[in-house]
Amino acid sequence: MRLQIEDVLCTFCGCLCDDIKVEVDEGRIEKVRGACRLGSSKIMGHNRIKSPMIRVNGELKEISYEEAYRRAAEILINARHPLLYGWASTTCEALKKGILLAEEIGGVVDTTATVCHGPSIIGIEEKGAVGSTLGQIKNRADLIVFWGCNPSEAHPRHTLRYSSNACGRFTPDGRKGRKVLVVDVRETRTARNADRFLRIQPGTDYEIISALRMIIGGKADSLPEDVAGVSKKELIEIAEMMKSAKFGAIFFGLGLTHSRGRYKNVDNALSLVSELNSHTKFVIMAMRGHYNVTGAGQVLAWSSGYPMAVDYARGAPYYNPGETSCCDLLSRRDVDAALIIASDPASNLPRGCVEALAEMPVIQIDPFENPTTLFADVVIPSAIAGIEVEGTAYRMDGLSLRLRKLVDVEYPGDVEILQAILDNVRRLRDDN
Amino acid sequence: MIIKGGIVYDPANGIFGEEMDICIENGRIAEDAGGEVIDARGLLVMPGGVDAHSHIAGPKLNTGRIMRPDDSRMGTEPRTRVCRPSTGYTVPNCYAIGYRYARLGYTTAFEAATPIIEARHTHEELEEIPIVDKGALTLFGSNWTVMECVRENDMDMLAAYVAWGLRAARGYGVKIVNPGGGEAWGFGSNVKSVHDPVPHFDVTPAQIIRALAEVNERLRLPHSIHLHFNNLGRPGNYTTAIETLELLKDIKPSRMRQVVHVAHMQFSAYGGTGWKDFESKASAIAEYFNQTNHATMDLGQIIFGPATTMTADAPLEYANARIGHQKWSNHDIELEESSGVVPWVYTRKMPVNAVQWAIGLELALLTKDPWKVVMTTDHPNGGPFVNYPEIISLLMSREKREEEMKTLHEVVRSRSTLPSIEREMDWSEIVIMTRAAPARILGLEDKGHLGIGADGDVSIYNIRPDEIDPSKDHAVVKAGMSRAKYTIKGGAVVVRDGEIVAAPQGRTYWVDAAVPESDMDRMLSSLKEKFERYYSIRMSNYMVQDAYVPNPVVVNAGMQPLKEVI
């Protein structure tokens, strides 16, 4: 029987679009409508890891789930300081279990945020964040700024559903009633559709933002005629554009968080927005990549008080990014085993960190094979959250939404897997 | 369980310091019982504490945690056999909130403000708070649908929307914060008086407040409207407070309770024309409360030291951030509300802070009837709730107040009436302010008292009321109230000698109010259109699912008289 399921959530990017239609036939997803190409391909699925595996003499060998859980528990118990990393593409409920596991084994919980919007979070620690939900921007914003991000390719439905092209109560004309400014180092597809494109030299975000802050603060006279290759005249025009907006919104991406200056860039951008509020209404938001990387930060914050990089080795949460974040731990060889879930560090971490991971026992929990699988010692395939199991995820603006279950599968969900590992940890400890 | 020989205070049942036994059977107070015997001979025994206004869960809280790693470093306690790790002082993690309330002898705490669209997050955090029973009030004061119903004077539709909103949010009551101000903030402005129209909506805060109060009574909700005034936090705002209360005088309550509960009155009892001539107007406010019977308040007492201000009054937080040169978080919520978070420090030598401190105490001491005044710090706005024992000792001892005033800026003597107040509260009054009154004000029939059938929530303190004089032994009072000898929650000992010994999962209260089907249908068809056009999420993904309220207590309300459930 063919079943049409409406208002499905797309578990690809931080937009967490919740208006997707999915057709299911005989327990298989047949058709996805309303999603972008990235989302469709995620929902349609691709090659799955078929069975749990452990590495024996360098080769992965299929085993039962029970054996995999036990082996994973052994690795974690025998480790002095294990790392539990990932969490961006799974549910909040899974992370809750992960935190409990980390508390019991004295491990470190870190999320993929530390290598994407980690600097944004540190910026927020310095300055706070003046934000809103996406609907507020859709209904009100007459100026949208994309800074160091490219939603046309990374968040394909963002502009239509939430930002520059969306129609709302005070923005009935959609794109026509808005101005779009793109700040980037290259002319992206997003930039080509903008009203104004400010092309800046790589690594000069901080100077440009500082100059805008000076102009907005009435100190334009002190500026040189040229700031990091951009003319003062152009900067004054852009500052004027911002000040004269009724409601402005800046979306920023890794172009800002990972160029020279890192969290200082974000700190500066947050200050700019805060100051713009003396003149008009302005908000700012990070373009989060994975669909639940925001949720991972939320769960960690309410559980431990800190949004990422939390070390439970002392029994109480300890947080010091730069010390307790995954790349720092790996590059110092300060962890000796890793549980990797819902992420692919082998493709995303610096080479030295990946080498460190390859040297230690690694447990991988994921529905799909990825480069991390190549050196994992225990591989546990899981059900896909939002397609095969229910759970909670947070959209990039912090709205919590419930993922739906569309089809039944044999695979256990991440919550079930982590609970089983936790049970094995407790049992093995009792035996000793 | 039998609690033997305690000196029991249960003002709701007319018991004021009698030596008696309390029995708990199946989690409830009973005539007699077997099982564990707790020796409470000579000790102070009272119902478990009830906090009617505290910010304990939801996006604001988590924003506070995320922007304040400095705060999370305070109050760190490692995990134990029973407890998960605790962190934080002004913005504790979820576990710490539950443990710390229990240690104070509190068994119930209500989150004071949640937008409907973010209620799922609130419930996720509430679920993580151990031990205490809880609930969350739902924000309606700057909601587009509310304002449109008020503008059209369509009270049937408004009632249907409020009922639906409470159900969608799994909320307990109607919270109104700076009505209309949240919407005006959408384009960076505010409303300046109760008669200042809300931009684009052609309604005034006065109309919003009155309409929601009327609908609240029409729906026979257990709690009244819970109101955070316009102009909160501004010098001279006591006139707004009285003007707003006057608006509600003729509304008839549908239950035996107030028609309006005023949140954190301290922040709305200010005189003066600016910060330079800022002064207390607590006496005028208390006088108003003494002469009328339709309103209750909680204090919002400030505590010297760090705080994290967080409120759905976003323009206020913007002003705070500017005044304090502080970091500032803001969050505007589509069609519903806005909110802000700003860290703060209250300083003894700062004239304004010294007067603010006095105002909270004045409000409590000048209002004659303790049933009208609930003790809160508006946690963590005035300071963290762990400081309640400090406030109790201040209310009970003029000597302690005098000692404190010596350490404050001298304006506390000229700009408040506190130095001249002689009243010293007794244990009955403290029990009313911290248990009986908040339970009655919230409409929690099984809380705040020790009558047969009430929840088996009891706190026992290492204080001998027959032997100490709280007006002199205020240090003993503060120390004793800070670490309950026993906290019993639903008949289970959760605290023994100030330590957590068990951490059961508490329950979550929410209100399901019935309205005529035709009104609901009419409301939903208009609401569907709003979702299509303006919301950024789908209506079917909006309601809080049952999965987020695993331990619910559904309180039925609505337009039909309640049927007896047998």
mmCIF file with all atom_site columns, N, CA and C in Angstrom, chain B residues 485-534:
data_model
loop_
_atom_site.group_PDB
_atom_site.id
_atom_site.type_symbol
_atom_site.label_atom_id
_atom_site.label_alt_id
_atom_site.label_comp_id
_atom_site.label_asym_id
_atom_site.label_entity_id
_atom_site.label_seq_id
_atom_site.pdbx_PDB_ins_code
_atom_site.Cartn_x
_atom_site.Cartn_y
_atom_site.Cartn_z
_atom_site.occupancy
_atom_site.B_iso_or_equiv
_atom_site.pdbx_formal_charge
_atom_site.auth_seq_id
_atom_site.auth_comp_id
_atom_site.auth_asym_id
_atom_site.auth_atom_id
_atom_site.pdbx_PDB_model_num
ATOM 1   N N  . LYS B 1 485 ? 16.576  18.926 56.811 1.00 0.00 ? 485 LYS B N  1
ATOM 2   C CA . LYS B 1 485 ? 16.952  17.680 57.490 1.00 0.00 ? 485 LYS B CA 1
ATOM 3   C C  . LYS B 1 485 ? 16.357  16.515 56.697 1.00 0.00 ? 485 LYS B C  1
ATOM 4   N N  . TYR B 1 486 ? 15.102  16.696 56.319 1.00 0.00 ? 486 TYR B N  1
ATOM 5   C CA . TYR B 1 486 ? 14.459  15.736 55.418 1.00 0.00 ? 486 TYR B CA 1
ATOM 6   C C  . TYR B 1 486 ? 13.629  16.494 54.402 1.00 0.00 ? 486 TYR B C  1
ATOM 7   N N  . THR B 1 487 ? 13.698  16.075 53.160 1.00 0.00 ? 487 THR B N  1
ATOM 8   C CA . THR B 1 487 ? 12.668  16.480 52.205 1.00 0.00 ? 487 THR B CA 1
ATOM 9   C C  . THR B 1 487 ? 11.996  15.200 51.740 1.00 0.00 ? 487 THR B C  1
ATOM 10  N N  . ILE B 1 488 ? 10.688  15.195 51.855 1.00 0.00 ? 488 ILE B N  1
ATOM 11  C CA . ILE B 1 488 ? 9.927   14.016 51.446 1.00 0.00 ? 488 ILE B CA 1
ATOM 12  C C  . ILE B 1 488 ? 9.060   14.417 50.262 1.00 0.00 ? 488 ILE B C  1
ATOM 13  N N  . LYS B 1 489 ? 9.225   13.702 49.180 1.00 0.00 ? 489 LYS B N  1
ATOM 14  C CA . LYS B 1 489 ? 8.504   14.040 47.951 1.00 0.00 ? 489 LYS B CA 1
ATOM 15  C C  . LYS B 1 489 ? 7.627   12.860 47.570 1.00 0.00 ? 489 LYS B C  1
ATOM 16  N N  . GLY B 1 490 ? 6.331   13.086 47.591 1.00 0.00 ? 490 GLY B N  1
ATOM 17  C CA . GLY B 1 490 ? 5.406   12.004 47.242 1.00 0.00 ? 490 GLY B CA 1
ATOM 18  C C  . GLY B 1 490 ? 5.619   10.772 48.113 1.00 0.00 ? 490 GLY B C  1
ATOM 19  N N  . GLY B 1 491 ? 5.943   10.998 49.386 1.00 0.00 ? 491 GLY B N  1
ATOM 20  C CA . GLY B 1 491 ? 6.103   9.899  50.318 1.00 0.00 ? 491 GLY B CA 1
ATOM 21  C C  . GLY B 1 491 ? 7.473   9.240  50.292 1.00 0.00 ? 491 GLY B C  1
ATOM 22  N N  . ALA B 1 492 ? 8.383   9.729  49.469 1.00 0.00 ? 492 ALA B N  1
ATOM 23  C CA . ALA B 1 492 ? 9.738   9.157  49.421 1.00 0.00 ? 492 ALA B CA 1
ATOM 24  C C  . ALA B 1 492 ? 10.736  10.164 49.981 1.00 0.00 ? 492 ALA B C  1
ATOM 25  N N  . VAL B 1 493 ? 11.634  9.668  50.820 1.00 0.00 ? 493 VAL B N  1
ATOM 26  C CA . VAL B 1 493 ? 12.671  10.553 51.338 1.00 0.00 ? 493 VAL B CA 1
ATOM 27  C C  . VAL B 1 493 ? 13.645  10.846 50.195 1.00 0.00 ? 493 VAL B C  1
ATOM 28  N N  . VAL B 1 494 ? 13.784  12.113 49.832 1.00 0.00 ? 494 VAL B N  1
ATOM 29  C CA . VAL B 1 494 ? 14.725  12.469 48.767 1.00 0.00 ? 494 VAL B CA 1
ATOM 30  C C  . VAL B 1 494 ? 15.945  13.199 49.318 1.00 0.00 ? 494 VAL B C  1
ATOM 31  N N  . VAL B 1 495 ? 15.762  13.859 50.486 1.00 0.00 ? 495 VAL B N  1
ATOM 32  C CA . VAL B 1 495 ? 16.903  14.518 51.128 1.00 0.00 ? 495 VAL B CA 1
ATOM 33  C C  . VAL B 1 495 ? 16.968  14.052 52.577 1.00 0.00 ? 495 VAL B C  1
ATOM 34  N N  . ARG B 1 496 ? 18.169  13.678 52.991 1.00 0.00 ? 496 ARG B N  1
ATOM 35  C CA . ARG B 1 496 ? 18.380  13.356 54.406 1.00 0.00 ? 496 ARG B CA 1
ATOM 36  C C  . ARG B 1 496 ? 19.626  14.106 54.852 1.00 0.00 ? 496 ARG B C  1
ATOM 37  N N  . ASP B 1 497 ? 19.503  14.876 55.921 1.00 0.00 ? 497 ASP B N  1
ATOM 38  C CA . ASP B 1 497 ? 20.616  15.696 56.429 1.00 0.00 ? 497 ASP B CA 1
ATOM 39  C C  . ASP B 1 497 ? 21.263  16.538 55.325 1.00 0.00 ? 497 ASP B C  1
ATOM 40  N N  . GLY B 1 498 ? 20.427  17.116 54.510 1.00 0.00 ? 498 GLY B N  1
ATOM 41  C CA . GLY B 1 498 ? 20.922  18.031 53.485 1.00 0.00 ? 498 GLY B CA 1
ATOM 42  C C  . GLY B 1 498 ? 21.526  17.362 52.263 1.00 0.00 ? 498 GLY B C  1
ATOM 43  N N  . GLU B 1 499 ? 21.538  16.032 52.240 1.00 0.00 ? 499 GLU B N  1
ATOM 44  C CA . GLU B 1 499 ? 22.104  15.326 51.081 1.00 0.00 ? 499 GLU B CA 1
ATOM 45  C C  . GLU B 1 499 ? 20.989  14.646 50.289 1.00 0.00 ? 499 GLU B C  1
ATOM 46  N N  . ILE B 1 500 ? 21.154  14.638 48.970 1.00 0.00 ? 500 ILE B N  1
ATOM 47  C CA . ILE B 1 500 ? 20.180  13.951 48.114 1.00 0.00 ? 500 ILE B CA 1
ATOM 48  C C  . ILE B 1 500 ? 20.388  12.436 48.276 1.00 0.00 ? 500 ILE B C  1
ATOM 49  N N  . VAL B 1 501 ? 19.323  11.729 48.641 1.00 0.00 ? 501 VAL B N  1
ATOM 50  C CA . VAL B 1 501 ? 19.442  10.277 48.778 1.00 0.00 ? 501 VAL B CA 1
ATOM 51  C C  . VAL B 1 501 ? 18.624  9.524  47.732 1.00 0.00 ? 501 VAL B C  1
ATOM 52  N N  . ALA B 1 502 ? 17.742  10.234 47.041 1.00 0.00 ? 502 ALA B N  1
ATOM 53  C CA . ALA B 1 502 ? 17.001  9.609  45.948 1.00 0.00 ? 502 ALA B CA 1
ATOM 54  C C  . ALA B 1 502 ? 16.578  10.718 44.998 1.00 0.00 ? 502 ALA B C  1
ATOM 55  N N  . ALA B 1 503 ? 16.484  10.371 43.727 1.00 0.00 ? 503 ALA B N  1
ATOM 56  C CA . ALA B 1 503 ? 16.132  11.406 42.743 1.00 0.00 ? 503 ALA B CA 1
ATOM 57  C C  . ALA B 1 503 ? 15.062  10.882 41.798 1.00 0.00 ? 503 ALA B C  1
ATOM 58  N N  . PRO B 1 504 ? 13.846  10.703 42.327 1.00 0.00 ? 504 PRO B N  1
ATOM 59  C CA . PRO B 1 504 ? 12.777  10.216 41.454 1.00 0.00 ? 504 PRO B CA 1
ATOM 60  C C  . PRO B 1 504 ? 12.376  11.291 40.442 1.00 0.00 ? 504 PRO B C  1
ATOM 61  N N  . GLN B 1 505 ? 11.706  10.842 39.397 1.00 0.00 ? 505 GLN B N  1
ATOM 62  C CA . GLN B 1 505 ? 11.228  11.777 38.375 1.00 0.00 ? 505 GLN B CA 1
ATOM 63  C C  . GLN B 1 505 ? 9.945   12.442 38.860 1.00 0.00 ? 505 GLN B C  1
ATOM 64  N N  . GLY B 1 506 ? 9.899   13.760 38.801 1.00 0.00 ? 506 GLY B N  1
ATOM 65  C CA . GLY B 1 506 ? 8.679   14.473 39.187 1.00 0.00 ? 506 GLY B CA 1
ATOM 66  C C  . GLY B 1 506 ? 7.633   14.449 38.094 1.00 0.00 ? 506 GLY B C  1
ATOM 67  N N  . ARG B 1 507 ? 6.528   15.108 38.375 1.00 0.00 ? 507 ARG B N  1
ATOM 68  C CA . ARG B 1 507 ? 5.421   15.154 37.417 1.00 0.00 ? 507 ARG B CA 1
ATOM 69  C C  . ARG B 1 507 ? 5.328   16.541 36.793 1.00 0.00 ? 507 ARG B C  1
ATOM 70  N N  . THR B 1 508 ? 4.634   16.614 35.660 1.00 0.00 ? 508 THR B N  1
ATOM 71  C CA . THR B 1 508 ? 4.442   17.899 34.991 1.00 0.00 ? 508 THR B CA 1
ATOM 72  C C  . THR B 1 508 ? 2.949   18.205 34.883 1.00 0.00 ? 508 THR B C  1
ATOM 73  N N  . TYR B 1 509 ? 2.557   19.336 35.415 1.00 0.00 ? 509 TYR B N  1
ATOM 74  C CA . TYR B 1 509 ? 1.159   19.767 35.364 1.00 0.00 ? 509 TYR B CA 1
ATOM 75  C C  . TYR B 1 509 ? 0.887   20.525 34.074 1.00 0.00 ? 509 TYR B C  1
ATOM 76  N N  . TRP B 1 510 ? -0.224  20.221 33.452 1.00 0.00 ? 510 TRP B N  1
ATOM 77  C CA . TRP B 1 510 ? -0.703  21.103 32.377 1.00 0.00 ? 510 TRP B CA 1
ATOM 78  C C  . TRP B 1 510 ? -2.218  21.128 32.376 1.00 0.00 ? 510 TRP B C  1
ATOM 79  N N  . VAL B 1 511 ? -2.763  22.162 31.743 1.00 0.00 ? 511 VAL B N  1
ATOM 80  C CA . VAL B 1 511 ? -4.194  22.396 31.825 1.00 0.00 ? 511 VAL B CA 1
ATOM 81  C C  . VAL B 1 511 ? -4.862  22.133 30.483 1.00 0.00 ? 511 VAL B C  1
ATOM 82  N N  . ASP B 1 512 ? -5.864  21.289 30.516 1.00 0.00 ? 512 ASP B N  1
ATOM 83  C CA . ASP B 1 512 ? -6.650  20.994 29.321 1.00 0.00 ? 512 ASP B CA 1
ATOM 84  C C  . ASP B 1 512 ? -8.013  21.644 29.518 1.00 0.00 ? 512 ASP B C  1
ATOM 85  N N  . ALA B 1 513 ? -8.270  22.712 28.755 1.00 0.00 ? 513 ALA B N  1
ATOM 86  C CA . ALA B 1 513 ? -9.513  23.465 28.941 1.00 0.00 ? 513 ALA B CA 1
ATOM 87  C C  . ALA B 1 513 ? -10.461 23.207 27.786 1.00 0.00 ? 513 ALA B C  1
ATOM 88  N N  . ALA B 1 514 ? -11.693 22.909 28.123 1.00 0.00 ? 514 ALA B N  1
ATOM 89  C CA . ALA B 1 514 ? -12.691 22.611 27.092 1.00 0.00 ? 514 ALA B CA 1
ATOM 90  C C  . ALA B 1 514 ? -13.379 23.890 26.621 1.00 0.00 ? 514 ALA B C  1
ATOM 91  N N  . VAL B 1 515 ? -13.580 23.986 25.308 1.00 0.00 ? 515 VAL B N  1
ATOM 92  C CA . VAL B 1 515 ? -14.368 25.096 24.753 1.00 0.00 ? 515 VAL B CA 1
ATOM 93  C C  . VAL B 1 515 ? -15.354 24.493 23.747 1.00 0.00 ? 515 VAL B C  1
ATOM 94  N N  . PRO B 1 516 ? -16.428 25.208 23.432 1.00 0.00 ? 516 PRO B N  1
ATOM 95  C CA . PRO B 1 516 ? -17.383 24.664 22.451 1.00 0.00 ? 516 PRO B CA 1
ATOM 96  C C  . PRO B 1 516 ? -16.679 24.341 21.133 1.00 0.00 ? 516 PRO B C  1
ATOM 97  N N  . GLU B 1 517 ? -17.084 23.217 20.558 1.00 0.00 ? 517 GLU B N  1
ATOM 98  C CA . GLU B 1 517 ? -16.417 22.736 19.350 1.00 0.00 ? 517 GLU B CA 1
ATOM 99  C C  . GLU B 1 517 ? -16.488 23.743 18.200 1.00 0.00 ? 517 GLU B C  1
ATOM 100 N N  . SER B 1 518 ? -17.632 24.431 18.125 1.00 0.00 ? 518 SER B N  1
ATOM 101 C CA . SER B 1 518 ? -17.801 25.368 17.004 1.00 0.00 ? 518 SER B CA 1
ATOM 102 C C  . SER B 1 518 ? -16.779 26.503 17.096 1.00 0.00 ? 518 SER B C  1
ATOM 103 N N  . ASP B 1 519 ? -16.528 26.974 18.323 1.00 0.00 ? 519 ASP B N  1
ATOM 104 C CA . ASP B 1 519 ? -15.522 28.031 18.490 1.00 0.00 ? 519 ASP B CA 1
ATOM 105 C C  . ASP B 1 519 ? -14.143 27.527 18.107 1.00 0.00 ? 519 ASP B C  1
ATOM 106 N N  . MET B 1 520 ? -13.859 26.296 18.532 1.00 0.00 ? 520 MET B N  1
ATOM 107 C CA . MET B 1 520 ? -12.536 25.729 18.240 1.00 0.00 ? 520 MET B CA 1
ATOM 108 C C  . MET B 1 520 ? -12.354 25.563 16.732 1.00 0.00 ? 520 MET B C  1
ATOM 109 N N  . ASP B 1 521 ? -13.380 25.084 16.052 1.00 0.00 ? 521 ASP B N  1
ATOM 110 C CA . ASP B 1 521 ? -13.279 24.891 14.598 1.00 0.00 ? 521 ASP B CA 1
ATOM 111 C C  . ASP B 1 521 ? -13.049 26.219 13.882 1.00 0.00 ? 521 ASP B C  1
ATOM 112 N N  . ARG B 1 522 ? -13.792 27.215 14.309 1.00 0.00 ? 522 ARG B N  1
ATOM 113 C CA . ARG B 1 522 ? -13.669 28.522 13.691 1.00 0.00 ? 522 ARG B CA 1
ATOM 114 C C  . ARG B 1 522 ? -12.253 29.069 13.911 1.00 0.00 ? 522 ARG B C  1
ATOM 115 N N  . MET B 1 523 ? -11.762 28.899 15.135 1.00 0.00 ? 523 MET B N  1
ATOM 116 C CA . MET B 1 523 ? -10.425 29.395 15.462 1.00 0.00 ? 523 MET B CA 1
ATOM 117 C C  . MET B 1 523 ? -9.369  28.652 14.641 1.00 0.00 ? 523 MET B C  1
ATOM 118 N N  . LEU B 1 524 ? -9.525  27.316 14.562 1.00 0.00 ? 524 LEU B N  1
ATOM 119 C CA . LEU B 1 524 ? -8.498  26.527 13.864 1.00 0.00 ? 524 LEU B CA 1
ATOM 120 C C  . LEU B 1 524 ? -8.441  26.867 12.382 1.00 0.00 ? 524 LEU B C  1
ATOM 121 N N  . SER B 1 525 ? -9.586  27.143 11.781 1.00 0.00 ? 525 SER B N  1
ATOM 122 C CA . SER B 1 525 ? -9.521  27.421 10.339 1.00 0.00 ? 525 SER B CA 1
ATOM 123 C C  . SER B 1 525 ? -8.788  28.737 10.097 1.00 0.00 ? 525 SER B C  1
ATOM 124 N N  . SER B 1 526 ? -8.962  29.695 10.999 1.00 0.00 ? 526 SER B N  1
ATOM 125 C CA . SER B 1 526 ? -8.213  30.940 10.800 1.00 0.00 ? 526 SER B CA 1
ATOM 126 C C  . SER B 1 526 ? -6.739  30.740 11.154 1.00 0.00 ? 526 SER B C  1
ATOM 127 N N  . LEU B 1 527 ? -6.490  29.892 12.139 1.00 0.00 ? 527 LEU B N  1
ATOM 128 C CA . LEU B 1 527 ? -5.106  29.648 12.554 1.00 0.00 ? 527 LEU B CA 1
ATOM 129 C C  . LEU B 1 527 ? -4.320  28.913 11.463 1.00 0.00 ? 527 LEU B C  1
ATOM 130 N N  . LYS B 1 528 ? -5.011  27.993 10.779 1.00 0.00 ? 528 LYS B N  1
ATOM 131 C CA . LYS B 1 528 ? -4.339  27.248 9.703  1.00 0.00 ? 528 LYS B CA 1
ATOM 132 C C  . LYS B 1 528 ? -3.781  28.201 8.665  1.00 0.00 ? 528 LYS B C  1
ATOM 133 N N  . GLU B 1 529 ? -4.555  29.202 8.357  1.00 0.00 ? 529 GLU B N  1
ATOM 134 C CA . GLU B 1 529 ? -4.113  30.171 7.363  1.00 0.00 ? 529 GLU B CA 1
ATOM 135 C C  . GLU B 1 529 ? -2.866  30.902 7.859  1.00 0.00 ? 529 GLU B C  1
ATOM 136 N N  . LYS B 1 530 ? -2.893  31.205 9.152  1.00 0.00 ? 530 LYS B N  1
ATOM 137 C CA . LYS B 1 530 ? -1.734  31.899 9.736  1.00 0.00 ? 530 LYS B CA 1
ATOM 138 C C  . LYS B 1 530 ? -0.478  31.025 9.611  1.00 0.00 ? 530 LYS B C  1
ATOM 139 N N  . PHE B 1 531 ? -0.648  29.749 9.838  1.00 0.00 ? 531 PHE B N  1
ATOM 140 C CA . PHE B 1 531 ? 0.506   28.853 9.710  1.00 0.00 ? 531 PHE B CA 1
ATOM 141 C C  . PHE B 1 531 ? 1.021   28.832 8.281  1.00 0.00 ? 531 PHE B C  1
ATOM 142 N N  . GLU B 1 532 ? 0.076   28.734 7.318  1.00 0.00 ? 532 GLU B N  1
ATOM 143 C CA . GLU B 1 532 ? 0.489   28.683 5.913  1.00 0.00 ? 532 GLU B CA 1
ATOM 144 C C  . GLU B 1 532 ? 1.285   29.925 5.528  1.00 0.00 ? 532 GLU B C  1
ATOM 145 N N  . ARG B 1 533 ? 0.820   31.070 6.007  1.00 0.00 ? 533 ARG B N  1
ATOM 146 C CA . ARG B 1 533 ? 1.397   32.309 5.507  1.00 0.00 ? 533 ARG B CA 1
ATOM 147 C C  . ARG B 1 533 ? 2.565   32.833 6.325  1.00 0.00 ? 533 ARG B C  1
ATOM 148 N N  . TYR B 1 534 ? 2.492   32.689 7.624  1.00 0.00 ? 534 TYR B N  1
ATOM 149 C CA . TYR B 1 534 ? 3.445   33.425 8.444  1.00 0.00 ? 534 TYR B CA 1
ATOM 150 C C  . TYR B 1 534 ? 4.408   32.577 9.270  1.00 0.00 ? 534 TYR B C  1
#
